[in-house]
Structure formats: C-alpha cells, structure tokens
C-alpha cells in the first residue's frame, strides 16, 4: 500500500460528447480514478451518462498516439502503409509553419481548417479567420459532422427563431412530442433530459415519441408511434391539417402579434408594401383599411380574405398557409408515413387541447403566455434530404398553437434573436455574409456561395476537392483537421477517401491513428479533455443544450500522459510563428469576436491556460472565485430571456419566410449571371426547396429500385456513436457493455418481417442497399417498425486503434448514397437512411 500523497476531486467539464456536462474527477497519487457529475450544475444536477463515466478509458487508452508522426510514403490509399516515422514537436511545427508561410504569401484560400472537437473548435475557427482563409468559418470543415449532423434542424431553427435547435420546455410542458430525437440518450443533454422528462411525466405530462424504432425515450414514453423513415414531414402536415381544417384550432392572437402571418402577400408571393414607407401592409379588419404592420393604431388583423390596397392586392399569409395545407389530409399523411389517420387526428387533437391556447401563467410575479405543448426532434427528423422542410414543419406546428418561445412550449438552444427587416427576426445565416461572398468562381470550398442556407456542409468539400471542375471551386493545398474520422462517420466512405487522396498535405490533430489518419501527412497527437486547459461551451456561454448559461473551464486532471500537445497550444504556436496572433484581425481579435472582448490584441498569450485565466479574469466578474472552485458559474437562463414576449424584443417570427424565397432568388441570380449552370453539375434541383412555406416532398431514397423493400436506419445509443470518439468502438468499457446489450451490436428486424423472410434470431445476415452492404448478427424484436432494419452506432473500424474492430455490424454508412442528390438541396443535409434488403449470410 502506498500512502495517499495526492487525493483530490477536481472540477472540470466532460467532452465525451458535445453537451459539456460539468464533472468532477477523483485523482489519487496522480492517477485519475473516477469521474462523477458535478452537483453544482443546475441542468445536470450531478449526473453523467455512461459515456461521461467511461472517460477514464479514453485518457488511459493504450492505443493513444504518443508522439508526432510524419508520413514517408507519398502514395496514399486504402491499405497502403504510410511509412510513419516519429518526429519531434519542433520538427512537426516547423514543417507546418513552412507550408503555411508559403500559402500565406501566395493564396490564403489554399488552407482549410476544420473538424469538430466539442472542446476546442473555436480555436480552429479563430485560427482560420486570423490566417485569412474563407475555408474555416464552418466549424465542420471536412469533418463528417458538417453534413451528417444537423444542417436540416439548424437551418430551420435559425430561420424561424434564430437558434440552431428547438426543444421542449420540459419544465412546464404538459404534452411533448419527440419526432426523431434520442431524448434521454442523445438529443440534448442525456443527463439533464432524463431528469427533466422524468419530472415532467411525474407532473402528469404526456410524452409521445414518433420514431421508427422503440428508442429508450419511446420505451419511457406514454405512447410510441412507429413511423416510416424520412416521412415525419407528412405526419406533421397531417396534424396541421386536422388542427386548422378540422378543429379550427390555432392561436390567432399569437399569429397576429408574434409572427408575420397577417402580412398581406401579393400574387408575386412577396409582401404587399405601403408605397410611401415600403413597409409590409396588414389589413385592419375593424377599421377595414390597410395599415403598415407596425402601425400603433391597429385594432385587429385579418388572417383571411383578399384585399385591395394602395400597394396592390394581397391575402394574409395565414390565408395562403391554410389553402396550402388543404392537400395534406390525415388519410394522405397515413399513406406516406404509415401512421394511421385516426392516430394522426387523435394526436393533433390532444396536442391542440394541451396547448391551452389563450392561457397565461405567472412566474416570479410576471405573466407570460402559457402553451404547454410542443414538438421537438433532431437527427431522426432532420437528417434526410427532405429534413430541412420536415424540421420547418415542426417549427410551423409549434408556431401554429403559439408554443414557440412560450412557457411550456418550444424552447430555443440560445436566447439570442437578431432583429431583421420588416419587423421580423433574422439570424446569422442571413444578410451581410452572403451578400459579401458572391465571387465567381467561388472563393471558398465551403460551397457557401452556392448554398447560403447552411453553416455546415461536409462531404461536398471532398467532392469539390476530388472534382473541382464539376463544381468550379478552387481545391485546397493543405488541410488541418481535428478530432474527426469521416471515413467511418461520413455519409459514404468512398467519397471521403477519394477527396482525402487529392489533398496535397493533410495534418491530422487526433488521439488515434484512426482510419482517416491513414491519409495524413503529419500526425499531431492531441491531449484528451482530462489533460488540458480550455474555455468550453458555446461562444455565447450556454451549455450546448440545457438551458444553463455561464462560463465553463476545463483544467488538467493529470499532466499530458505522453509527448502530446493540446490542439489549442498548436494553434497558438502556429499563429505566433506566422505573426497572426496579435493585432487587429489576429487570433486574439478573432477569439474576441467569438467570446466577446476578453483578450488584449497586443498580448502574445503563450498557451491555452493563459487564455483561460485571462477569460475568467475579464469575463468572470464577481464569480471568478466560484468558477475556479466549481469549474463553472452556470445558471438557468433568466426567465424573461427565455419566454415571450420579452425574448423577441418586439420582433416577430417568420411564419411566412420571405427570407428563404429571396435567398433562392439570389442564388438563382448568382448562378445565371455567372453562367454557373454551364460550369457546374448543379441544375434546377438546387432551387426547389426555396419557398415561403414548407411543403411535402419525399426523400431521394424513395427513388431507389423496388427490390430494396425495407428501410435501414442507424442511431446513437447512450453507449456512444460519434462526436466525439466514435464510441463505443473506441472505448473498452463501453464496448464491453455494448456486447452484453442484446441490441447494441446487432442488426434489428421486426419479428413479423423476420418470419416472413424466414430469418432466425441470432443468425448472420446481410443488409444490402443500392450503395453497399454490411453483415451482422440478427436481433429479432418487436421494437422496430416492420419495414425497417436498424443498427446502432458507428462500427466498421478497420485500423488497430478501435477495440470494437471486427465487432458489431460493420459501417452502416456504406449503405448511404453519395453526391448532391443524396443531400438536402438547400441545407446540404446528408440523407442518413437507405432503402435496403436483408437476407441470410
Ligand atoms: N449518447 C450519445 N449522445 C450524443 C452523441 C452520441 O454520439 N452519443 N452525439 C451528439 C451529437 S453529435 C448529436 S448530433 C446528437 C444527436 O442526437 P439525436 O438526433 O437524438 O441522435 P440520433 O440517435 O442520431 O437520432 C435520434 C432518433 O431518430 C430516430 N430516427 C431515425 N430515422 C428517423 C426518422 O426518419 N423519423 C423519426 N421520427 N425518427 C427517426 C432514431 O431511431 C433515433 O431514436 O447527439 C449528441 N449526443
Ligand atoms: N453511422 C453513423 N454515422 C454518423 C452518426 C451516426 O449517428 N451514425 N452521427 C453523425 C454525427 S451527428 C456527427 S456529429 C458525426 C461526428 O463524426 P466525427 O466528426 O468524425 O467525430 P467522432 O467520430 O466523434 O471522432 C472521430 C475521431 O476523433 C478522434 N478523437 C477522439 N477524441 C479526441 C480528442 O480529444 N482530440 C482529438 N484531436 N481527436 C480526438 C478519434 O481519432 C476519433 O476517431 O458523425 C456522423 N456520422
Ligand atoms: S451527455 Fe455528453 S457531456 Fe454529458 S456526461 Fe454524457 S457524454 Fe459527457
Ligand atoms: Mo452531431
């Protein structure tokens, strides 16, 4: 027995996924021995999920990289030995600096910086900005994260309420519909949501989960509604039909006052404007006259009718909406989604009743609108080619009953709304950025000029790099990518490999020699979150997805185990060597634009620790001591910032999206003016989603040949998947649990379907799509829709770094299509479901 010379519980922040739950880590004699939740966090109240708990196995993983590596074999390809040689950090940095100096002096666009490490992505964004390359703004550059994750939900959330995501206000909800979100496992903080949803149900709230498989959320819900993949939009339109056309149930007052639903729309689909002021007009149905939308003398707004005004004739946007959804009856929706029409009608009625339209609630002595019903969802709803419109339909139904930003209704990830034109809120995707970046050929390989309604693309970068002539983009020379393994996590590995081979120089900041690292020229071994200093959380200082805001700081529990360096320190060192750390436009300046003024432009801070300490000193206010003591000063977002009417600052939500329509017109103009249709593979298809109202269109997978009679889907479990670390396959503890779980490493098929196909539980089967096939062991179950084959998580690793190598059902993503056709035409959202068949192996 050794004496305990060191025995401490140290507060820091989890990075086993991006939710950033505060944790405390027990260190004994220099060894981290236990991770627990940090009880001082209002959202998590001291919980962690299984992944958070298993973080020690990441720190002490024997497969971790131990020092920098240089490639000696210039030929890159699958199964080709890179010929790694160990080098010193000095040499590694010198190689990179030399290369970056050359790019700095010639064409700065030739550098791309990306990847997504939830801890430290702000560093690569800031570094790219300071370097002056347009190929870095999206934090997801060249990673899988960009397109496989949330461009559908993010685009729709941004457009409607200025926030990347929408989720139920579980604190006050009475009726929650989750359509395609792994609530309590993945969607929002698993830890906080398990508690919040549990509490809500104990209060009597009803939880309805719409999902092709009986997720853990569905298992804990009052009702599970199995749905055909990629058809949630139809289900939601069917509900809206019932609410509007059958029940006459919608929040007219909310629509009039908090949205632009009463704005008069002309035959050209744009608002009818007052000739004098140029402001949109509404029809005052008491005075029977047109008034500008902001006229303080409005007595009441017309939502229906046709009106002649001095600015032309028009109908209220809501009238147009009602006519538009007349086609979407529950019977129609049932045929598409497989959810029976009576179920759609019943859920719509329950939802409409639960919304308590017209009711109010007093919190802290202030009265707020109370609409305790909402629909939330994430990748299941959005990660399809039609996902942007499905997520938009979710936003519409929430607005329809007055729930968006109301107490008990649909909450936003962040509380910032940006005032836009015509009294309507806008968001960071709109405006100046797009107007400015209209060079042709495009300056960037982000495809931002072609697809302004997305902050996160991904795979299309690889296609642009592999085939620049098809897209008329300038290929890059050097990629610095961090914490990403797109060969496993990307939509289709073949495309990623093709693109990677065409990148002349690729520096990978990683902790494993994973599949993607095999294509690197330089490997910079990172520290894990338990070995470094970092300012974490969204720049706006909220946790990613619990309604807590404040400052969170990671600090090392142990010194870096090997000859590894925190990625932040690499960026700092590079910036310093390149002369872009200080001064206007430098790294410090770029960090200030993300975090608010914290850093002196003239100070050459030496490392991430100095940045973290400066940040706390400048931005921590009276809480500095508290932040150091408990690792954070998180508080619930104050009530007035969360809810209507105060949260909108007098602006309205776009029930009718003029912005999207206008953006479509602008893109078309840009393409036509530049003859881009002649120069690129793009065609009319890229415009069809730009409309003022969402509409139903099937996913591209419905065009696959009929022999692929089933659907294949994949989801994240509480044991892992990706972002970050492709768990459980890279974590010994999680892998051990996964293998004991009867579902986690299997191919799931409904019992009736298995019987029809003569397939027995436990046998080996092939799942084949038009694009690829995987083999695995069958699990026959009642917990999945009869038309659906399911697999959980990311498997299919084939390099030594993953303990899960050769275990599990193979890489689901080989089943997915590739190319622009398999992405959302507006959002570039990857289609993550496939049509497939299943047969005995
Ligand atoms: N445990 C865990 N938590 C995580 C992560 C992780 O790797 N593991 N990663 C984080 C990241 S990066 C993200 S983006 C979030 C994602 O969080 P989620 O969006 O919750 O993640 P998924 O599991 O991909 O999908 C959610 C659900 O959608 C269902 N689904 C699939 N297709 C459809 C469909 O067409 N319609 C409907 N209605 N449902 C469908 C799946 O069965 C699954 O239950 O999680 C974050 N949190
Ligand atoms: N089949 C399937 N594919 C998916 C998903 C899914 O649910 N199923 N989810 C999609 C989603 S939502 C996302 S966001 C993406 C995420 O996909 P990626 O962006 O690829 O992220 P991860 O898989 O989390 O991490 C990949 C690599 O990061 C490295 N890594 C781990 N920890 C660290 C660290 O601390 N520092 C550094 N520098 N490197 C580290 C490891 O080498 C690991 O292989 O995957 C997408 N792909
Ligand atoms: S939800 Fe994510 S951040 Fe929170 S404990 Fe689990 S892995 Fe860590
Ligand atoms: Mo993600």
Coordinates of N, CA and C and ligand atoms in Angstrom, one line a residue, residues 16-19 49 51 116 145 148-150 178-183 185-188 190 210-213 215 227-232 377-381 384 713-724 727 832-833, ligand 1:
X16 N -17.0 13.9 -23.7 CA -17.3 12.6 -24.3 C -18.4 12.8 -25.4
X17 N -19.1 13.9 -25.3 CA -20.0 14.3 -26.4 C -20.1 15.9 -26.2
X18 N -20.8 16.5 -27.1 CA -20.7 18.0 -27.1 C -21.6 18.7 -26.0
X19 N -22.3 17.9 -25.2 CA -23.2 18.6 -24.3 C -22.5 19.3 -23.2
X49 N -23.8 10.5 -18.0 CA -24.3 9.4 -18.7 C -23.2 8.3 -18.8
X51 N -21.3 7.3 -21.1 CA -20.1 7.8 -21.9 C -19.3 8.7 -21.0
X116 N -14.3 18.8 -35.8 CA -15.1 19.3 -34.8 C -14.7 18.6 -33.5
X145 N -19.2 15.7 -39.3 CA -20.1 16.4 -38.5 C -21.0 17.3 -39.4
X148 N -23.6 15.2 -41.8 CA -24.3 14.1 -41.2 C -25.1 14.5 -40.0
X149 N -24.8 15.6 -39.4 CA -25.4 16.0 -38.1 C -26.6 16.9 -38.4
X150 N -26.6 18.2 -38.2 CA -27.9 18.9 -38.2 C -28.1 20.0 -39.1
X178 N -41.8 14.0 -29.3 CA -40.5 13.9 -29.8 C -40.5 13.1 -31.1
X179 N -40.2 13.8 -32.2 CA -40.2 13.2 -33.5 C -38.7 13.1 -34.0
X180 N -38.1 11.9 -33.8 CA -36.8 11.7 -34.3 C -35.7 12.4 -33.5
X181 N -35.8 12.2 -32.2 CA -34.7 12.7 -31.3 C -34.5 11.6 -30.2
X182 N -33.3 11.3 -29.9 CA -33.0 10.3 -28.9 C -33.0 10.9 -27.5
X183 N -34.2 11.5 -27.1 CA -34.3 12.1 -25.8 C -33.8 11.2 -24.7
X185 N -31.0 10.1 -24.4 CA -29.8 9.3 -24.8 C -28.8 10.2 -25.6
X186 N -29.4 11.0 -26.5 CA -28.5 11.8 -27.3 C -29.1 13.3 -27.5
X187 N -30.3 13.3 -27.9 CA -30.9 14.6 -28.2 C -30.9 15.5 -26.9
X188 N -30.2 16.6 -27.0 CA -30.0 17.5 -25.8 C -29.2 16.7 -24.8
X190 N -28.3 14.1 -22.4 CA -28.9 12.9 -21.9 C -29.2 13.0 -20.4
X210 N -42.3 9.7 -31.7 CA -42.5 9.3 -33.1 C -41.2 8.8 -33.6
X211 N -41.0 7.5 -33.8 CA -39.7 7.0 -34.2 C -39.9 5.7 -34.9
X212 N -39.1 5.3 -35.9 CA -39.2 4.0 -36.5 C -38.9 2.9 -35.5
X213 N -38.1 3.2 -34.5 CA -37.8 2.1 -33.5 C -38.1 2.6 -32.1
X215 N -37.1 3.6 -29.3 CA -35.9 4.2 -28.6 C -36.1 4.1 -27.1
X227 N -43.0 5.1 -37.2 CA -43.2 5.8 -38.4 C -42.2 5.3 -39.5
X228 N -42.6 5.4 -40.7 CA -41.7 5.1 -41.8 C -40.6 6.1 -41.9
X229 N -39.3 5.8 -42.0 CA -38.3 6.8 -42.0 C -38.5 7.9 -43.1
X230 N -38.0 9.0 -42.7 CA -38.0 10.2 -43.6 C -39.4 10.7 -44.1
X231 N -40.4 10.4 -43.2 CA -41.7 10.8 -43.6 C -42.4 11.7 -42.5
X232 N -41.6 12.1 -41.6 CA -42.2 12.9 -40.4 C -42.9 14.2 -40.9
X377 N -37.4 17.5 -32.0 CA -36.8 16.4 -32.7 C -35.4 16.9 -33.3
X378 N -34.6 15.9 -33.6 CA -33.4 16.3 -34.2 C -33.0 15.5 -35.4
X379 N -32.0 14.6 -35.3 CA -31.5 13.9 -36.5 C -32.5 13.0 -37.2
X380 N -33.3 12.3 -36.4 CA -34.3 11.4 -37.0 C -35.2 12.2 -37.9
X381 N -35.6 13.4 -37.4 CA -36.5 14.2 -38.2 C -35.8 14.9 -39.3
X384 N -32.3 13.9 -43.4 CA -32.8 13.3 -44.6 C -32.8 14.4 -45.7
X713 N -32.0 2.2 -41.0 CA -31.7 3.4 -40.2 C -30.6 3.1 -39.1
X714 N -30.1 4.1 -38.6 CA -29.0 4.0 -37.6 C -29.2 5.1 -36.5
X715 N -28.8 4.8 -35.3 CA -29.0 5.8 -34.3 C -27.9 5.7 -33.2
X716 N -27.9 6.7 -32.3 CA -26.9 6.8 -31.3 C -27.5 6.1 -30.0
X717 N -26.7 5.4 -29.3 CA -27.2 4.9 -28.0 C -26.5 5.6 -26.9
X718 N -26.9 5.4 -25.7 CA -26.2 6.0 -24.6 C -24.8 5.5 -24.4
X719 N -24.4 4.5 -25.1 CA -23.1 4.0 -25.1 C -22.2 4.7 -26.1
X720 N -22.8 5.5 -26.9 CA -21.9 6.2 -27.8 C -22.4 6.4 -29.2
X721 N -21.5 6.6 -30.1 CA -21.6 6.7 -31.5 C -20.5 7.6 -32.0
X722 N -20.7 8.9 -31.9 CA -19.7 9.8 -32.5 C -19.8 11.2 -31.8
X723 N -18.8 12.0 -32.2 CA -18.8 13.4 -31.7 C -18.8 13.4 -30.1
X724 N -17.8 12.9 -29.5 CA -16.6 12.7 -30.2 C -16.0 11.4 -29.8
X727 N -17.7 6.3 -30.3 CA -17.9 5.3 -29.2 C -19.1 4.4 -29.6
X832 N -29.5 10.1 -44.2 CA -28.8 9.1 -43.3 C -29.7 7.8 -43.2
X833 N -30.7 7.7 -44.1 CA -31.4 6.5 -44.1 C -31.2 5.9 -45.5
Ligands
LIG1 N1 -25.3 9.0 -26.5 C1 -24.9 9.9 -27.4 N2 -25.3 11.2 -27.3 C2 -24.9 12.1 -28.2 C3 -24.0 11.8 -29.2 C4 -23.5 10.5 -29.2 O1 -22.7 10.1 -30.0 N3 -24.0 9.6 -28.3 N4 -23.6 12.7 -30.1 C5 -24.1 14.1 -30.0 C6 -24.4 14.6 -31.4 S1 -23.0 14.9 -32.4 C7 -25.6 14.8 -31.9 S2 -25.8 15.4 -33.5 C8 -26.8 14.5 -31.1 C9 -27.9 13.8 -32.0 O2 -29.0 13.4 -31.2 P1 -30.2 12.6 -31.9 O3 -30.8 13.4 -33.0 O4 -31.1 12.3 -30.8 O5 -29.5 11.3 -32.4 P2 -29.8 10.0 -33.3 O6 -29.7 8.9 -32.4 O7 -28.9 10.1 -34.5 O8 -31.3 10.1 -33.8 C10 -32.4 10.2 -32.9 C11 -33.6 9.2 -33.2 O9 -34.0 9.3 -34.5 C12 -34.6 8.1 -34.9 N5 -34.9 8.1 -36.3 C13 -34.1 7.7 -37.3 N6 -34.7 8.0 -38.5 C14 -35.9 8.6 -38.2 C15 -37.0 9.1 -39.0 O10 -37.0 9.1 -40.2 N7 -38.0 9.6 -38.3 C16 -38.1 9.7 -37.0 N8 -39.1 10.2 -36.4 N9 -37.1 9.2 -36.2 C17 -36.0 8.6 -36.8 C18 -33.6 7.1 -34.3 O11 -34.2 5.9 -34.2 C19 -33.3 7.7 -33.0 O12 -34.1 7.3 -32.0 O13 -26.5 13.7 -30.0 C20 -25.4 14.2 -29.2 N10 -25.4 13.4 -28.1

